XYZ file of C-alpha atoms in Angstrom:
363
model
C 70.650 63.257 90.921
C 68.281 61.880 93.494
C 66.426 58.615 93.718
C 62.763 58.123 94.496
C 63.417 57.435 98.172
C 65.720 60.315 99.041
C 65.279 64.077 99.218
C 66.347 66.225 96.311
C 69.898 67.494 96.363
C 70.335 71.241 96.445
C 73.910 71.040 95.236
C 73.455 69.138 91.976
C 74.788 70.736 88.832
C 72.373 71.959 86.192
C 71.180 69.512 83.574
C 72.535 71.570 80.706
C 76.052 71.643 82.157
C 76.033 67.843 82.261
C 74.758 67.261 78.737
C 78.089 67.429 76.943
C 79.773 65.005 79.308
C 76.800 62.690 79.328
C 76.471 62.641 75.571
C 80.071 61.591 75.188
C 79.409 58.527 77.292
C 77.108 56.839 74.798
C 78.668 57.772 71.499
C 80.071 54.296 71.014
C 76.717 52.511 71.443
C 76.021 49.336 73.362
C 75.812 45.766 72.098
C 72.121 44.914 72.262
C 69.999 41.805 72.195
C 67.337 42.635 69.624
C 66.966 41.085 66.218
C 66.904 44.607 64.778
C 70.447 45.784 64.145
C 71.705 49.170 65.284
C 69.770 52.252 66.253
C 67.398 54.307 64.184
C 68.367 57.869 64.895
C 65.555 59.290 62.768
C 62.690 57.342 64.319
C 60.800 59.167 67.020
C 59.995 57.551 70.313
C 56.603 56.005 70.911
C 55.170 59.215 72.223
C 54.270 61.142 75.298
C 51.239 61.177 77.464
C 49.196 62.800 80.038
C 45.582 63.569 79.374
C 45.301 67.257 80.036
C 49.057 67.872 80.202
C 49.819 71.466 79.283
C 53.464 70.976 78.386
C 54.540 72.995 81.427
C 54.589 70.100 83.885
C 57.408 67.755 84.902
C 58.859 65.538 82.174
C 59.433 61.836 82.817
C 61.300 59.598 80.366
C 61.130 55.799 80.369
C 63.706 53.270 79.185
C 61.151 50.569 78.354
C 57.701 50.578 76.783
C 55.794 48.654 79.469
C 56.746 51.126 82.176
C 56.107 54.119 79.944
C 52.616 52.721 79.497
C 52.088 52.104 83.207
C 53.286 55.629 83.963
C 51.025 57.302 81.422
C 48.014 55.735 83.129
C 49.237 56.844 86.536
C 49.712 60.483 85.433
C 46.348 60.756 83.661
C 44.726 64.062 84.548
C 47.938 65.700 85.766
C 50.376 67.996 83.926
C 53.136 65.367 84.124
C 54.433 64.385 80.674
C 55.729 60.848 80.082
C 57.937 59.996 77.093
C 59.119 56.607 75.846
C 62.774 56.753 74.832
C 62.719 53.596 72.673
C 61.814 54.300 69.027
C 58.771 52.678 67.478
C 59.452 49.290 65.892
C 62.472 48.406 68.014
C 62.881 45.823 70.775
C 63.500 47.693 74.023
C 65.914 45.100 75.410
C 68.329 45.565 72.546
C 67.990 49.097 71.297
C 71.341 50.804 70.729
C 70.800 54.530 71.341
C 72.966 57.352 70.159
C 74.316 60.075 72.416
C 71.097 62.093 72.365
C 69.414 59.698 74.789
C 71.661 60.885 77.618
C 70.689 64.476 76.826
C 67.011 63.487 77.030
C 67.558 61.822 80.412
C 69.580 64.723 81.827
C 66.978 67.261 80.696
C 64.100 65.210 82.145
C 62.807 65.601 85.672
C 62.715 61.828 86.205
C 63.976 58.660 84.515
C 62.104 55.353 84.758
C 64.497 52.416 84.365
C 64.351 48.628 84.796
C 67.130 48.277 87.345
C 70.812 47.456 86.916
C 72.027 45.059 84.255
C 68.974 44.968 81.993
C 69.794 47.801 79.596
C 73.513 48.637 79.595
C 72.911 52.001 77.916
C 70.557 52.957 80.751
C 73.157 51.899 83.320
C 75.726 54.158 81.673
C 73.336 57.091 81.525
C 72.508 56.607 85.213
C 76.222 56.584 85.991
C 76.557 59.941 84.250
C 73.642 61.367 86.217
C 75.138 60.138 89.482
C 78.735 61.114 88.738
C 77.812 64.623 87.633
C 75.271 65.268 90.381
C 72.452 65.930 87.930
C 69.101 66.337 89.679
C 67.152 63.975 87.417
C 65.159 61.690 89.696
C 65.906 57.987 89.154
C 62.967 55.602 89.553
C 63.841 51.899 89.566
C 60.642 50.104 88.557
C 62.112 46.726 89.593
C 62.723 47.680 93.221
C 61.323 45.022 95.564
C 60.150 42.647 92.824
C 60.765 38.970 93.539
C 62.610 37.582 90.524
C 62.622 33.917 89.537
C 65.660 31.898 88.493
C 66.678 31.683 84.866
C 66.818 28.415 82.968
C 69.770 26.276 84.080
C 71.264 26.404 80.585
C 71.585 30.186 80.605
C 75.099 31.555 80.646
C 75.221 33.524 83.939
C 77.822 35.891 82.471
C 75.616 36.949 79.575
C 75.062 40.678 79.190
C 71.602 41.519 80.473
C 71.721 39.443 83.644
C 73.819 42.001 85.482
C 73.924 42.195 89.258
C 71.006 39.781 89.558
C 73.126 36.905 88.236
C 70.949 33.902 87.522
C 67.651 35.801 87.778
C 65.122 36.432 85.017
C 64.453 40.179 84.607
C 61.210 39.892 82.561
C 58.957 40.141 85.627
C 56.370 42.498 84.045
C 54.919 39.635 81.985
C 53.307 38.486 85.238
C 50.481 40.997 85.799
C 50.668 40.417 89.542
C 54.377 41.252 89.744
C 53.743 44.185 87.412
C 51.704 45.797 90.197
C 54.896 46.340 92.174
C 56.378 48.332 89.310
C 53.231 50.464 89.207
C 53.714 51.119 92.926
C 57.362 52.072 92.365
C 56.409 54.426 89.553
C 53.690 55.985 91.676
C 55.966 56.588 94.664
C 58.522 58.263 92.431
C 55.919 60.452 90.757
C 54.411 61.460 94.089
C 57.844 62.656 95.173
C 58.226 64.488 91.871
C 54.800 66.157 92.008
C 53.400 65.903 95.553
C 50.620 68.353 94.747
C 49.083 65.633 92.532
C 49.462 62.796 95.035
C 45.756 62.015 95.312
C 45.272 61.752 91.548
C 48.418 59.683 91.082
C 47.541 57.213 93.818
C 43.922 56.923 92.684
C 44.995 56.286 89.092
C 47.505 53.649 90.172
C 44.965 51.840 92.333
C 42.435 51.861 89.497
C 44.949 50.590 86.947
C 46.016 47.739 89.202
C 42.481 46.670 90.086
C 40.674 47.326 86.807
C 43.396 46.435 84.309
C 46.180 44.283 85.737
C 43.886 42.118 87.857
C 41.509 41.610 84.928
C 44.388 40.638 82.646
C 45.594 38.200 85.296
C 42.143 36.614 85.608
C 41.695 36.313 81.851
C 45.135 34.762 81.410
C 44.301 32.288 84.163
C 41.078 31.296 82.392
C 42.988 30.645 79.170
C 45.559 28.416 80.822
C 42.945 26.628 82.941
C 41.085 25.661 79.755
C 44.213 24.537 77.897
C 44.550 21.070 76.383
C 48.261 20.934 77.171
C 50.722 22.617 79.500
C 53.576 23.126 77.029
C 54.121 26.091 74.702
C 56.880 25.984 72.093
C 58.238 29.463 71.458
C 60.284 30.279 68.383
C 61.615 33.116 70.506
C 64.145 33.963 73.186
C 63.841 33.292 76.910
C 61.453 36.110 77.841
C 58.220 34.355 78.803
C 59.140 32.346 81.872
C 57.022 34.515 84.178
C 53.916 33.528 82.216
C 54.826 29.901 82.864
C 55.524 30.452 86.549
C 52.325 32.417 87.120
C 49.987 30.039 85.255
C 51.744 26.702 85.712
C 52.641 26.070 82.085
C 55.978 25.111 80.528
C 57.214 27.865 78.224
C 59.894 26.319 76.004
C 62.023 28.998 74.292
C 63.922 28.189 71.142
C 66.870 30.160 72.484
C 67.538 29.562 76.177
C 69.181 32.901 76.892
C 67.992 36.450 77.364
C 68.972 37.665 73.925
C 66.518 38.208 71.090
C 69.439 38.085 68.687
C 68.481 35.115 66.525
C 71.496 33.083 67.641
C 69.744 29.773 66.982
C 71.902 26.644 66.842
C 71.067 23.334 65.114
C 70.730 21.782 68.561
C 68.036 24.358 69.426
C 66.040 23.363 66.353
C 66.491 19.668 67.152
C 65.221 20.153 70.703
C 62.227 22.140 69.464
C 61.373 19.391 66.992
C 61.433 16.880 69.829
C 59.096 19.015 71.969
C 56.723 19.461 69.028
C 56.632 15.732 68.305
C 56.215 14.580 71.901
C 53.428 17.059 72.640
C 51.626 16.847 69.287
C 51.950 20.601 68.814
C 50.276 22.122 65.757
C 50.916 25.791 66.415
C 53.861 27.651 67.902
C 54.515 31.230 68.994
C 57.060 33.620 67.501
C 58.306 36.954 68.797
C 56.888 39.952 66.944
C 60.247 41.743 66.927
C 62.367 38.638 66.350
C 63.503 36.743 63.272
C 60.904 34.485 61.677
C 63.441 32.175 60.074
C 63.499 29.595 62.897
C 59.698 29.503 62.940
C 59.646 29.078 59.164
C 62.128 26.214 59.473
C 59.977 24.454 62.059
C 56.944 25.056 59.860
C 58.715 23.370 56.946
C 60.314 20.489 58.833
C 57.716 19.465 61.438
C 53.987 18.892 61.838
C 53.540 22.544 62.819
C 50.814 24.189 60.748
C 51.489 27.791 61.659
C 53.019 30.298 64.044
C 51.401 33.238 65.810
C 52.711 36.381 67.543
C 53.840 36.916 71.103
C 55.657 39.846 72.615
C 57.162 40.611 76.027
C 55.812 44.171 75.659
C 59.320 45.276 74.711
C 58.320 47.523 71.846
C 55.483 48.670 69.622
C 54.667 48.710 65.924
C 53.508 51.839 64.139
C 49.943 50.538 63.823
C 49.873 49.819 67.565
C 50.924 53.398 68.260
C 48.278 54.684 65.846
C 45.646 52.694 67.741
C 47.024 53.838 71.125
C 47.792 50.287 72.209
C 49.471 49.750 75.545
C 50.160 46.781 77.808
C 46.441 45.998 78.081
C 45.650 46.135 74.370
C 48.717 44.102 73.432
C 47.779 41.462 75.993
C 44.275 41.085 74.566
C 45.050 41.480 70.868
C 48.400 39.680 70.587
C 49.443 37.429 73.456
C 46.127 36.047 74.688
C 44.793 34.924 71.282
C 48.124 33.281 70.520
C 48.166 31.350 73.790
C 44.601 30.188 73.130
C 45.700 28.801 69.775
C 49.042 27.260 70.725
C 47.515 25.596 73.800
C 44.669 24.108 71.767
C 41.940 26.082 73.526
C 40.671 27.616 70.279
C 41.163 27.124 66.565
C 42.965 30.028 64.896
C 39.797 31.320 63.253
C 38.072 31.432 66.656
C 40.766 33.419 68.440
C 41.117 37.153 68.796
C 39.055 39.864 67.113
C 37.540 39.365 63.666
C 40.194 38.623 61.065
C 42.912 38.044 63.652
C 44.109 34.708 62.234
C 44.192 36.065 58.682
C 46.350 38.958 59.827
C 48.699 37.090 62.126
C 49.042 33.444 61.064
C 52.657 33.200 59.905
C 52.585 37.018 60.211
C 50.758 37.495 56.925
């Protein structure tokens, strides 16, 4: 094993010798935080990418969709292959992998992860890599990112907070903070394939300036034009960085990190109060989360409909088919929803043609 800031070890054991031990580590599975239950061993991961990759270049695996997507833009035009470990249709913060994921990590040249405490299965796989001296490079995409505090009502001992007790890990929802993860990915990839340094750095600079900065500006325009500064989410506590970046109150139905649908009557009562006080007609619901709380609020309040949001934690099959990444999801899912729930646009005015018909109450 080596990390992105240290030279490669010459004494590490081979990946294949570590596979058996590593696989044993994850056979029991990890308790996750997604609304989907269990793992889908037959579902393939989102995919792999590098335009022009020959299949003979270094292989990089990612523990989370957003950073897989960032990496595939950075490696464009190089032989580096990037794979997303999380299967299509599953929430990346709660996926429960089987033992094969450790084999994939050990056999890869580098592993992109979100830092300690966010994905327990990734932490265990990293421990195997470190304990067995495997030479898979570990790239922590969260390194150096300034995290904000969690809501005061969050249980600090909840799984998913980890070493950063009391800090919100969902930093990538802020396009400005996301730039730091692109930098971390780039530095790791440059160490992995120094012969492609110029291409990697040029791609990263272009992605940050042409994509992340544009997303940031367009989000800002939406929130600047908003009629209100409160968004009611029928979702878990994953969107605080949007609120911090654009000065809007993101009110989650569940005030913890888990997308597990553990909604209490008091949560519903508080949401009803927010809806009434702020004259809210439309709310947001997580794409990969239960719709039952949103349906209850639709039936019991003045709410006329709910629309999709996602913390870029996973992808649907149609998104994969259309090659959607962070950028496309921002423009086709999150931005239109924020325009509607903030009163900037009517549902029929938001998004591409037919967007409201497709997504209102997730038709």
